[in-house]
Coordinates of C-alpha atoms in Angstrom, one line a residue:
M1 CA 0.0 0.0 0.0
G2 CA 2.8 2.5 0.9
V3 CA 3.3 5.4 3.2
G4 CA 0.6 7.4 1.6
F5 CA -2.0 4.8 2.6
L6 CA -0.9 5.0 6.2
I7 CA -1.0 8.8 6.3
A8 CA -4.5 8.9 4.9
F9 CA -6.1 6.0 6.7
L10 CA -4.7 6.4 10.2
P11 CA -7.1 9.3 10.9
L12 CA -9.9 7.0 9.6
V13 CA -8.9 4.5 12.2
S14 CA -9.4 7.2 14.9
F15 CA -12.8 7.9 13.5
L16 CA -13.8 4.2 13.5
L17 CA -12.6 3.5 17.0
A18 CA -14.0 6.7 18.6
G19 CA -17.2 6.2 16.6
L20 CA -17.7 2.6 17.7
G21 CA -17.1 3.7 21.3
V22 CA -19.9 6.3 21.0
L23 CA -22.2 3.8 19.1
F24 CA -21.8 1.0 21.6
R25 CA -21.3 3.3 24.6
W26 CA -18.1 1.5 25.7
R27 CA -17.3 2.9 29.2
S28 CA -13.6 2.2 28.8
F29 CA -13.5 4.7 25.9
K30 CA -15.5 7.4 27.8
N31 CA -13.7 10.7 27.2
R32 CA -10.5 9.0 26.1
S33 CA -11.0 9.1 22.3
H34 CA -8.5 11.9 22.0
Y35 CA -5.8 9.3 22.4
F36 CA -6.8 7.8 19.1
G37 CA -6.7 11.1 17.4
L38 CA -3.4 12.2 18.9
V39 CA -1.6 8.9 18.0
T40 CA -3.0 8.5 14.6
V41 CA -2.8 12.1 13.4
G42 CA 0.6 12.5 15.1
T43 CA 1.9 9.5 13.2
S44 CA 0.5 10.9 10.0
L45 CA 2.2 14.2 10.7
L46 CA 5.6 12.4 11.2
L47 CA 5.1 10.4 8.0
S48 CA 4.1 13.5 6.1
F49 CA 7.5 15.1 7.0
Y50 CA 9.2 11.8 5.9
V51 CA 7.4 12.1 2.5
L52 CA 8.3 15.8 2.3
F53 CA 12.0 15.0 2.7
K54 CA 11.8 12.3 0.1
V55 CA 10.1 14.6 -2.4
M56 CA 12.7 17.3 -1.7
K57 CA 15.3 14.9 -2.9
G58 CA 13.5 14.7 -6.3
A59 CA 11.2 11.7 -5.8
V60 CA 7.6 11.6 -7.0
L61 CA 5.7 8.9 -5.3
S62 CA 2.7 7.1 -6.8
E63 CA 0.6 4.5 -5.1
E64 CA -2.4 2.5 -6.2
W65 CA -4.3 1.2 -3.2
F66 CA -7.2 -0.5 -5.1
N67 CA -9.1 -0.3 -8.4
W68 CA -12.3 1.6 -7.6
V69 CA -14.3 1.9 -10.8
V70 CA -13.8 -0.1 -14.0
S71 CA -16.8 0.3 -16.4
G72 CA -16.6 0.7 -20.1
G73 CA -14.0 3.3 -20.9
L74 CA -13.9 4.6 -17.3
S75 CA -11.2 3.3 -15.1
A76 CA -10.3 5.0 -11.8
S77 CA -8.1 3.8 -9.0
F78 CA -8.0 4.9 -5.4
G79 CA -4.5 5.8 -4.5
A80 CA -1.9 8.6 -4.0
Y81 CA 0.0 10.9 -6.2
I82 CA 2.7 12.7 -4.2
D83 CA 4.5 15.5 -5.9
S84 CA 5.8 18.7 -4.3
L85 CA 2.3 20.3 -4.2
T86 CA 0.8 17.2 -2.4
A87 CA 3.8 17.0 0.0
V88 CA 3.3 20.6 1.2
M89 CA -0.4 20.1 1.7
L90 CA 0.1 17.0 3.6
V91 CA 2.3 18.8 6.1
V92 CA -0.1 21.7 6.4
V93 CA -3.2 19.5 7.0
T94 CA -1.6 17.1 9.5
F95 CA 0.3 19.8 11.4
V96 CA -2.7 21.9 12.0
S97 CA -5.0 18.9 12.6
F98 CA -2.7 17.5 15.2
F99 CA -2.6 20.7 17.3
V100 CA -6.3 21.2 16.9
H101 CA -6.7 17.6 18.3
M102 CA -4.5 18.6 21.2
Y103 CA -6.2 21.9 21.8
S104 CA -9.7 20.2 21.7
I105 CA -8.8 18.1 24.8
G106 CA -9.0 21.2 27.0
Y107 CA -11.6 23.1 25.0
M108 CA -14.2 20.3 24.8
H109 CA -13.4 18.5 28.1
D110 CA -16.9 19.2 29.7
D111 CA -18.9 18.6 26.5
P112 CA -21.2 15.6 26.6
G113 CA -20.4 14.9 22.9
Y114 CA -16.7 14.7 23.6
D115 CA -16.1 11.3 22.0
R116 CA -18.4 12.1 19.1
F117 CA -16.4 15.3 18.5
F118 CA -13.1 13.4 18.2
A119 CA -14.6 10.9 15.9
Y120 CA -15.7 13.7 13.5
L121 CA -12.2 15.2 13.7
G122 CA -10.7 12.0 12.5
L123 CA -13.2 11.8 9.6
F124 CA -12.5 15.4 8.6
T125 CA -8.8 14.9 8.6
F126 CA -9.1 11.6 6.6
S127 CA -11.4 13.3 4.1
M128 CA -9.0 16.2 3.4
L129 CA -6.0 13.8 3.1
V130 CA -7.8 11.6 0.5
L131 CA -8.6 14.8 -1.4
V132 CA -5.0 15.9 -1.4
F133 CA -3.7 12.5 -2.4
S134 CA -6.0 12.2 -5.4
P135 CA -4.4 11.0 -8.6
N136 CA -7.7 11.4 -10.5
F137 CA -10.8 13.5 -10.6
L138 CA -13.1 10.8 -9.2
Q139 CA -11.1 10.4 -6.0
L140 CA -10.9 14.2 -5.8
F141 CA -14.6 14.3 -5.9
F142 CA -14.9 11.6 -3.3
G143 CA -12.7 13.6 -0.9
W144 CA -14.5 16.8 -1.9
E145 CA -17.8 15.5 -0.8
A146 CA -16.5 13.8 2.2
V147 CA -15.0 17.1 3.4
G148 CA -18.5 18.6 2.9
L149 CA -20.1 15.9 4.9
S150 CA -17.6 16.2 7.7
S151 CA -18.0 20.0 7.9
Y152 CA -21.8 19.6 8.0
L153 CA -21.4 17.3 11.0
L154 CA -19.0 19.6 12.8
I155 CA -20.7 22.9 12.1
G156 CA -23.9 21.4 13.4
F157 CA -22.1 19.5 16.2
W158 CA -24.3 21.3 18.8
F159 CA -27.4 20.4 16.8
K160 CA -29.8 21.1 19.6
R161 CA -29.1 24.8 19.1
K162 CA -31.2 26.0 16.3
R163 CA -28.6 28.5 15.0
A164 CA -26.0 25.7 14.8
A165 CA -28.4 23.4 13.0
D166 CA -29.4 26.1 10.6
A167 CA -25.7 27.1 9.9
A168 CA -24.9 23.4 9.1
I169 CA -27.8 23.1 6.7
K170 CA -26.9 26.5 5.1
A171 CA -23.3 25.4 4.5
F172 CA -24.4 22.0 3.1
I173 CA -26.9 23.5 0.7
M174 CA -24.7 26.4 -0.5
N175 CA -21.9 23.9 -1.1
R176 CA -24.3 21.7 -3.1
V177 CA -24.8 24.6 -5.5
G178 CA -21.1 24.7 -6.2
D179 CA -20.7 20.9 -6.2
F180 CA -23.4 20.5 -8.8
L181 CA -21.2 22.6 -11.2
F182 CA -18.2 20.7 -10.0
V183 CA -19.6 17.2 -10.8
L184 CA -20.7 18.6 -14.2
G185 CA -17.1 19.6 -14.7
V186 CA -15.8 16.1 -13.9
V187 CA -18.3 14.6 -16.3
A188 CA -17.1 17.1 -19.0
V189 CA -13.5 16.1 -18.3
F190 CA -14.3 12.5 -19.0
W191 CA -16.4 13.4 -22.0
V192 CA -13.6 15.4 -23.6
F193 CA -10.5 13.5 -22.6
G194 CA -11.9 10.0 -22.2
S195 CA -10.1 9.7 -18.8
L196 CA -10.3 11.1 -15.3
D197 CA -6.6 10.5 -14.5
F198 CA -4.7 13.7 -13.9
H199 CA -1.7 12.8 -16.0
K200 CA -3.7 11.8 -19.0
V201 CA -6.0 14.8 -18.9
F202 CA -3.3 17.4 -18.3
S203 CA -1.0 15.9 -21.0
Q204 CA -3.8 16.3 -23.5
A205 CA -5.0 19.7 -22.4
G206 CA -2.9 21.5 -25.0
A207 CA -4.7 19.7 -27.9
V208 CA -8.2 20.8 -26.8
S209 CA -9.8 24.1 -27.9
A210 CA -9.7 27.1 -25.6
A211 CA -13.5 27.2 -25.6
T212 CA -13.8 23.7 -24.4
L213 CA -11.2 24.2 -21.7
S214 CA -13.0 27.4 -20.7
L215 CA -16.3 25.5 -20.2
I216 CA -14.6 22.8 -18.1
S217 CA -12.7 25.5 -16.1
F218 CA -15.9 27.4 -15.4
L219 CA -17.7 24.3 -14.1
L220 CA -14.7 23.3 -11.9
L221 CA -14.5 26.9 -10.7
G222 CA -18.1 26.7 -9.5
G223 CA -17.1 24.0 -7.1
A224 CA -14.0 25.9 -5.9
V225 CA -16.1 29.1 -5.3
G226 CA -18.6 27.1 -3.1
K227 CA -16.0 25.1 -1.2
S228 CA -13.7 28.1 -0.6
A229 CA -16.6 30.4 0.2
Q230 CA -15.9 33.0 -2.6
F231 CA -18.4 35.6 -3.9
P232 CA -21.3 34.9 -4.5
L233 CA -21.4 31.6 -2.5
H234 CA -19.6 33.1 0.5
T235 CA -22.3 33.6 3.1
W236 CA -22.2 30.1 4.6
L237 CA -18.7 30.6 6.1
P238 CA -19.4 33.3 8.7
D239 CA -22.4 31.3 9.9
A240 CA -20.2 28.2 10.3
M241 CA -18.8 29.9 13.4
E242 CA -21.7 28.3 15.3
G243 CA -19.6 25.1 15.4
P244 CA -17.0 24.6 18.2
T245 CA -14.0 26.9 17.9
P246 CA -11.4 24.1 17.2
I247 CA -13.5 23.3 14.1
S248 CA -13.4 26.9 13.0
A249 CA -9.6 26.7 13.2
L250 CA -9.5 23.5 11.2
I251 CA -12.0 24.5 8.5
H252 CA -10.5 28.0 8.0
A253 CA -6.8 26.9 8.2
A254 CA -6.1 23.6 6.6
T255 CA -9.2 21.7 5.3
M256 CA -12.4 22.7 3.7
V257 CA -11.8 26.2 2.5
A258 CA -8.3 25.4 1.3
A259 CA -9.7 22.7 -1.0
G260 CA -10.9 25.1 -3.7
V261 CA -7.5 26.8 -4.0
F262 CA -5.6 23.5 -4.1
M263 CA -8.0 22.1 -6.8
V264 CA -7.5 25.2 -9.1
A265 CA -3.7 25.0 -8.6
R266 CA -3.7 21.2 -9.4
C267 CA -5.8 21.8 -12.5
S268 CA -3.7 24.7 -13.7
P269 CA -3.1 23.1 -17.2
I270 CA -6.9 23.3 -17.8
F271 CA -7.3 26.8 -16.4
D272 CA -4.3 28.1 -18.3
G273 CA -5.7 26.9 -21.6
G274 CA -9.0 28.7 -21.3
Y275 CA -10.3 32.2 -20.8
I276 CA -11.6 31.9 -17.2
L277 CA -8.6 33.1 -15.2
P278 CA -9.6 36.8 -15.3
I279 CA -13.0 35.7 -13.8
V280 CA -11.2 33.8 -11.1
G281 CA -9.1 36.9 -10.3
A282 CA -12.1 39.2 -10.3
I283 CA -14.0 36.9 -7.9
G284 CA -11.0 36.9 -5.6
V285 CA -10.6 40.6 -5.5
I286 CA -14.3 41.2 -4.9
T287 CA -14.2 38.8 -2.1
A288 CA -11.0 40.1 -0.6
F289 CA -12.1 43.7 -0.6
G290 CA -15.8 43.1 0.3
A291 CA -15.0 40.8 3.2
A292 CA -12.5 43.3 4.6
T293 CA -15.2 46.0 4.7
I294 CA -17.6 43.7 6.5
G295 CA -14.9 42.8 9.0
L296 CA -14.7 46.4 10.1
T297 CA -18.2 46.3 11.6
Q298 CA -18.6 42.9 13.2
F299 CA -18.6 42.4 17.0
D300 CA -18.4 38.7 17.3
I301 CA -14.7 37.8 17.7
K302 CA -15.0 34.6 15.6
R303 CA -17.0 36.4 12.9
V304 CA -14.3 39.0 12.5
L305 CA -11.8 36.2 12.0
A306 CA -14.2 34.5 9.6
Y307 CA -14.4 37.5 7.4
S308 CA -10.6 37.8 7.5
T309 CA -10.5 34.2 6.2
L310 CA -12.9 35.2 3.3
S311 CA -10.6 38.1 2.6
Q312 CA -7.4 36.1 2.6
L313 CA -8.9 33.4 0.4
G314 CA -9.8 36.3 -1.9
Y315 CA -6.1 37.1 -2.1
M316 CA -5.4 33.5 -3.0
F317 CA -8.0 33.4 -5.7
A318 CA -6.7 36.8 -7.1
A319 CA -3.3 35.1 -7.3
L320 CA -4.7 32.1 -9.1
G321 CA -6.5 34.5 -11.6
M322 CA -3.2 36.1 -12.4
G323 CA -1.6 32.8 -13.0
A324 CA 0.5 33.1 -9.9
Y325 CA -0.3 29.7 -8.7
I326 CA 2.8 29.2 -6.5
Y327 CA 2.1 32.5 -4.7
A328 CA -1.5 31.5 -4.1
M329 CA -0.3 28.2 -2.5
F330 CA 2.4 30.0 -0.6
H331 CA -0.2 32.3 1.0
L332 CA -2.4 29.2 1.7
F333 CA 0.7 27.7 3.4
T334 CA 1.5 30.6 5.7
H335 CA -2.2 31.5 6.3
A336 CA -2.9 28.0 7.7
F337 CA -0.6 28.6 10.6
F338 CA -1.5 32.1 11.6
K339 CA -5.2 31.6 11.0
A340 CA -5.3 28.4 13.2
L341 CA -3.4 30.4 15.8
L342 CA -5.9 33.2 15.8
F343 CA -8.9 30.9 16.0
L344 CA -7.5 28.9 18.8
G345 CA -6.5 32.1 20.6
S346 CA -10.1 33.3 20.2
G347 CA -11.2 30.0 21.7
N348 CA -9.0 30.8 24.8
V349 CA -10.7 34.2 25.1
I350 CA -14.2 32.7 24.8
H351 CA -13.3 30.0 27.3
A352 CA -12.0 32.6 29.8
M353 CA -15.1 34.8 29.2
S354 CA -17.5 31.9 30.0
G355 CA -18.7 31.7 26.4
E356 CA -19.0 35.4 25.7
Q357 CA -18.0 36.3 22.0
D358 CA -19.0 40.0 21.8
I359 CA -15.8 42.1 21.8
R360 CA -17.8 45.0 23.2
K361 CA -18.0 43.1 26.5
M362 CA -14.2 42.4 26.7
G363 CA -11.2 44.6 27.1
G364 CA -8.0 44.6 29.2
L365 CA -7.6 40.8 28.9
Y366 CA -3.8 41.0 28.3
K367 CA -3.0 41.1 32.0
Y368 CA -5.0 38.0 32.6
M369 CA -4.0 36.0 29.5
K370 CA -0.5 37.0 28.6
I371 CA 0.4 33.8 26.6
T372 CA -2.8 33.9 24.6
A373 CA -2.6 37.6 24.0
T374 CA 1.0 37.4 22.9
C375 CA 0.3 34.6 20.5
F376 CA -2.8 36.3 19.2
I377 CA -0.9 39.5 18.5
I378 CA 1.8 37.4 16.6
G379 CA -1.0 35.9 14.5
T380 CA -2.5 39.4 13.9
L381 CA 0.8 40.8 12.7
A382 CA 1.2 37.9 10.4
L383 CA -2.3 38.3 9.0
V384 CA -1.9 42.1 8.6
G385 CA 1.4 41.6 6.7
I386 CA 3.9 43.3 9.0
P387 CA 7.6 42.2 8.3
P388 CA 9.1 39.8 9.3
F389 CA 6.0 37.8 10.1
A390 CA 4.9 35.1 7.7
G391 CA 1.9 36.9 6.1
F392 CA 4.0 39.7 4.9
F393 CA 6.1 37.6 2.5
S394 CA 3.2 35.7 1.0
K395 CA 0.7 38.5 0.7
D396 CA 3.3 40.9 -0.7
K397 CA 4.1 38.4 -3.4
I398 CA 0.4 38.4 -4.5
I399 CA 0.1 42.2 -4.4
S400 CA 3.4 42.6 -6.4
A401 CA 2.3 40.1 -8.9
A402 CA -0.8 42.0 -9.6
F403 CA 1.2 45.1 -10.4
A404 CA 3.9 43.2 -12.4
N405 CA 1.2 41.5 -14.6
G406 CA -0.5 44.8 -15.3
H407 CA -3.6 44.1 -13.2
L408 CA -3.6 47.6 -11.8
I409 CA -7.2 47.6 -10.7
F410 CA -6.6 44.3 -8.8
W411 CA -3.5 45.8 -7.3
F412 CA -5.4 48.9 -6.0
F413 CA -8.1 47.0 -4.3
L414 CA -5.7 44.4 -2.8
V415 CA -3.6 47.2 -1.4
V416 CA -6.6 49.0 0.1
G417 CA -7.7 45.5 1.4
A418 CA -4.3 45.4 3.3
L419 CA -5.2 48.7 4.9
L420 CA -8.7 47.5 5.9
T421 CA -7.2 44.2 7.2
A422 CA -4.9 46.1 9.5
L423 CA -7.8 48.4 10.7
Y424 CA -10.2 45.6 11.6
M425 CA -7.6 43.4 13.2
G426 CA -6.1 46.3 15.1
R427 CA -9.7 47.1 16.3
L428 CA -10.1 43.5 17.4
V429 CA -6.8 43.4 19.4
F430 CA -7.3 46.7 21.1
M431 CA -10.9 46.0 22.0
V432 CA -10.2 42.5 23.4
F433 CA -6.8 42.7 25.1
F434 CA -6.3 46.4 25.9
G435 CA -8.2 49.4 27.2
E436 CA -10.8 49.4 29.8
E437 CA -12.3 46.2 31.2
R438 CA -15.9 46.0 30.1
F439 CA -17.0 42.8 31.9
D440 CA -18.7 42.3 35.2
A441 CA -17.4 40.9 38.5
R442 CA -19.0 37.5 37.8
E443 CA -17.0 37.1 34.7
M444 CA -13.8 38.3 36.3
K445 CA -13.9 35.4 38.7
H446 CA -13.4 33.0 35.7
L447 CA -10.7 35.0 34.0
H448 CA -7.5 33.0 33.8
E449 CA -5.0 31.8 31.3
S450 CA -6.0 28.6 29.6
P451 CA -4.3 25.3 30.7
A452 CA -1.2 24.1 29.0
V453 CA -3.1 21.7 26.7
M454 CA -4.7 24.8 25.1
T455 CA -1.7 27.2 25.2
V456 CA 1.1 24.8 23.9
P457 CA -0.7 24.5 20.5
L458 CA -0.7 28.3 20.3
I459 CA 3.0 28.5 20.9
F460 CA 3.8 25.8 18.3
L461 CA 1.5 27.6 15.7
A462 CA 3.2 30.9 16.6
I463 CA 6.6 29.7 15.5
P464 CA 5.7 29.1 11.8
S465 CA 3.6 32.2 11.9
I466 CA 6.8 34.1 12.5
L467 CA 9.3 32.0 10.4
A468 CA 7.4 30.4 7.6
G469 CA 7.7 33.5 5.4
F470 CA 11.4 33.0 5.2
L471 CA 10.8 29.8 3.2
G472 CA 9.5 31.8 0.3
G473 CA 12.5 31.2 -2.0
W474 CA 12.7 27.5 -1.1
F475 CA 8.9 27.2 -1.6
E476 CA 8.9 28.7 -5.0
E477 CA 11.8 26.5 -6.2
F478 CA 10.2 23.4 -4.6
L479 CA 6.7 23.8 -6.2
K480 CA 7.8 24.9 -9.7
S481 CA 8.0 21.3 -10.8
S482 CA 4.3 20.8 -10.0
V483 CA 2.7 24.2 -10.4
P484 CA 3.4 27.0 -12.9
N485 CA 3.9 30.7 -12.0
H486 CA 3.2 33.2 -14.7
V487 CA 4.5 36.3 -13.2
R488 CA 6.6 39.0 -14.8
E489 CA 9.7 40.2 -13.0
L490 CA 9.9 43.6 -11.4
S491 CA 13.0 45.8 -11.0
H492 CA 14.3 45.8 -7.4
S493 CA 13.5 49.5 -7.0
T494 CA 9.9 49.0 -8.1
E495 CA 9.4 46.0 -5.9
L496 CA 10.8 47.9 -2.9
L497 CA 8.4 50.8 -3.6
L498 CA 5.4 48.4 -3.7
I499 CA 6.5 46.8 -0.5
T500 CA 6.9 50.2 1.1
I501 CA 3.3 51.2 0.0
T502 CA 1.7 48.0 1.3
V503 CA 3.5 48.0 4.7
S504 CA 3.0 51.7 5.2
L505 CA -0.8 51.3 4.6
A506 CA -0.8 48.3 7.0
L507 CA 0.9 50.4 9.7
L508 CA -1.5 53.2 9.0
G509 CA -4.4 50.9 9.5
I510 CA -3.0 49.8 12.9
L511 CA -2.4 53.5 13.8
I512 CA -6.0 54.4 13.0
A513 CA -7.3 51.5 15.0
A514 CA -5.1 52.6 18.0
V515 CA -6.4 56.2 17.7
I516 CA -10.0 55.1 17.8
Y517 CA -10.0 52.0 20.0
Y518 CA -6.9 52.4 22.3
W519 CA -6.2 56.1 22.8
R520 CA -9.9 56.9 22.2
K521 CA -9.0 60.2 20.4
I522 CA -11.9 59.7 18.0
S523 CA -15.2 58.0 18.9
P524 CA -16.4 55.2 16.6
E525 CA -19.8 56.9 16.7
V526 CA -18.4 59.6 14.5
F527 CA -18.6 57.0 11.7
T528 CA -21.6 55.0 12.7
E529 CA -23.9 57.8 13.5
N530 CA -22.9 60.4 10.9
P531 CA -25.9 60.8 8.5
V532 CA -23.6 60.7 5.5
L533 CA -21.5 57.7 6.6
R534 CA -24.3 55.7 8.4
P535 CA -25.8 54.2 5.2
V536 CA -22.3 52.9 4.3
Y537 CA -21.8 51.5 7.8
L538 CA -25.2 49.8 7.7
L539 CA -24.3 48.3 4.3
F540 CA -21.1 46.8 5.7
Y541 CA -22.7 45.8 9.0
N542 CA -25.5 44.0 7.2
K543 CA -23.0 42.2 5.0
Y544 CA -24.3 43.9 1.8
Y545 CA -27.7 42.3 2.6
F546 CA -26.7 39.1 0.8
D547 CA -28.5 36.9 3.3
E548 CA -31.7 39.0 3.0
M549 CA -31.4 39.0 -0.8
Y550 CA -30.9 35.2 -1.0
N551 CA -33.7 34.7 1.5
F552 CA -36.1 36.8 -0.6
L553 CA -35.0 35.2 -3.9
F554 CA -34.5 31.6 -3.1
V555 CA -36.3 30.9 0.2
K556 CA -39.4 33.0 -0.1
G557 CA -39.1 33.5 -3.8
I558 CA -38.2 30.4 -5.8
G559 CA -38.4 28.2 -2.8
F560 CA -41.9 29.4 -1.9
G561 CA -43.1 29.2 -5.5
L562 CA -41.7 25.7 -5.9
G563 CA -43.3 24.8 -2.6
R564 CA -46.7 25.9 -3.9
V565 CA -46.2 24.0 -7.1
Y566 CA -45.2 20.9 -5.1
A567 CA -48.2 21.3 -2.8
F568 CA -50.6 21.6 -5.8
F569 CA -48.9 18.6 -7.5
D570 CA -49.0 16.6 -4.2
R571 CA -52.6 17.4 -3.4
Y572 CA -54.2 17.2 -6.9
V573 CA -52.0 14.8 -8.8
I574 CA -50.4 12.4 -6.5
D575 CA -53.2 12.4 -3.9
G576 CA -55.7 12.7 -6.7
I577 CA -54.5 9.4 -8.4
I578 CA -54.3 7.5 -5.1
N579 CA -57.7 8.8 -3.8
G580 CA -59.2 8.3 -7.3
V581 CA -58.2 4.6 -7.4
A582 CA -59.6 4.2 -3.9
Y583 CA -62.9 5.9 -4.9
F584 CA -63.2 3.9 -8.1
T585 CA -62.7 0.7 -6.2
S586 CA -65.3 1.7 -3.6
W587 CA -67.7 2.7 -6.4
C588 CA -67.3 -0.7 -8.1
G589 CA -67.9 -2.4 -4.9
E590 CA -71.1 -0.4 -4.3
V591 CA -72.4 -1.3 -7.8
L592 CA -71.5 -5.0 -7.4
R593 CA -73.2 -5.0 -4.0
L594 CA -76.5 -4.3 -5.7
T595 CA -76.3 -7.6 -7.4
Q596 CA -76.1 -9.5 -4.1
T597 CA -79.9 -10.0 -3.5
G598 CA -79.9 -13.4 -1.8
I599 CA -82.6 -14.7 -4.3
V600 CA -81.6 -17.8 -6.3
N601 CA -83.7 -16.9 -9.3
N602 CA -81.7 -13.7 -9.8
Y603 CA -78.4 -15.6 -9.7
V604 CA -79.7 -18.1 -12.3
A605 CA -80.8 -15.2 -14.5
Y606 CA -77.3 -13.6 -14.1
F607 CA -75.7 -16.9 -15.0
G608 CA -77.8 -17.2 -18.1
I609 CA -77.1 -13.7 -19.3
G610 CA -73.4 -14.4 -18.8
V611 CA -73.5 -17.6 -20.8
I612 CA -75.4 -15.9 -23.7
T613 CA -72.9 -13.1 -23.7
V614 CA -70.0 -15.4 -24.0
I615 CA -71.6 -17.4 -26.8
L616 CA -72.3 -14.2 -28.7
L617 CA -68.7 -13.0 -28.3
L618 CA -67.4 -16.3 -29.6
L619 CA -69.7 -16.1 -32.7
F620 CA -69.2 -12.5 -33.7
V621 CA -65.8 -11.4 -32.5

């Protein structure tokens, strides 16, 4: 089977053991299922580093675990194709997943669904690894849907809460929209190329017309937009915050939302041959800028981070749309560490605040939670893009690529997005960790630093959040054998100027946030209550009214109309047929009952009429 099989299926073993313990209520497994997760995912992590080192030496590993589908001209195996792109994703997924498992021991320790939670974590990790290993589109689709199922289970983990159940259903349905296009894209690939194997498809892509490749790219893009929560299928991701915080970290950092970026990068030969890349870039820029403006107005600590994820994914899609596939993957790589760090840090804050998530009811938490605050600030500086933190190197590559390739409109909005990112993240840090304390005495009794099982993962995630950016040169050299990078070179002076502009705007954003939320020189009400600015504020605060618009169009509009059509069809067609058959049978019975008189003469007469009728039919028919 090979090392790839072990990496992928060890988390599945964790899922099966923990799941069986829940199913059969084995007392010996009660609240001990984290051991399965730590051992299996930890082993997968070590094996992922082993695979990474082998690939760094020039190896490309291929494994066939078993033949999955053999039918007519379709043949697809279940296995692993491990090149440099796969190797990097393996390390990211297993690294973040391992520390999320460790963190969850403390965060979920009192939850009655503790064992079920760890079972779902194992399934989630397995699903993403199967997706990453895919040597063909069919296995990719299997992992794609398995990740969707896992996210549904975890977002709705607290299913007795209506908001959590609704958020899980919303995520599932909105992803089905994108996945419908994605499966059409997979069918189109087989129709055009006669194969679903990546090597066969990509080697033939140059011989296919640009129009055909554009159609396939568009369909595949639909799946990526849904899975990675890009405009206009982005509204499910902020609501996914109803799930436990460790799941928010896993979804946002290393699993579900990364799948769309990975898929587009993997399918770069198809996207390069069509005309869809500008659309990919435009979607990314719209999402990056729009999500950043919404993040300025949110008060739920996890929702602010959720919109930051939307925005950073937008940067990745912008890079994909410019043909800068390696830069998109580099930002995915660095973002995984500091975004997991930020979400787990927010979990510590929520834990200390007895479940409170409104940043208006926090403040001054630094002196109570120094480790969490320090790690959170590191993650913030990485996200904002302040050198020498990791996010600076990866985000700057994308912004500079936009300028180098002549996408000046993209460049402008991405640069402004960097300013807005610094502003809303500075606002978050100052309102949560500094300034006046806005919580009551009851909450103060519970304020404390989280236990080591919840702070150690933060420290380990903080290290790559600081250092991962320095791997940029190695990363670009390592991935170029698997992923192209169509970026023009800039002169050193131009590149330095662009970096200066971006970093200066990021620092300006932090300064503005400090003036408003730390030094209190300007009241936020100046912007929220001003008659000129208030409509803009409400537009951002209400998330551009996308939820209301979708509710009007698809829930109360098309959904209500289809509901009425279905009700009519159900009542008058389906029920009409069933009730009509029953009525006709009853009527026939009533008519036949009239012949049952109990008089022998009548029965003899009926018999005679019958005999005469049969004779006539035989003579004349």
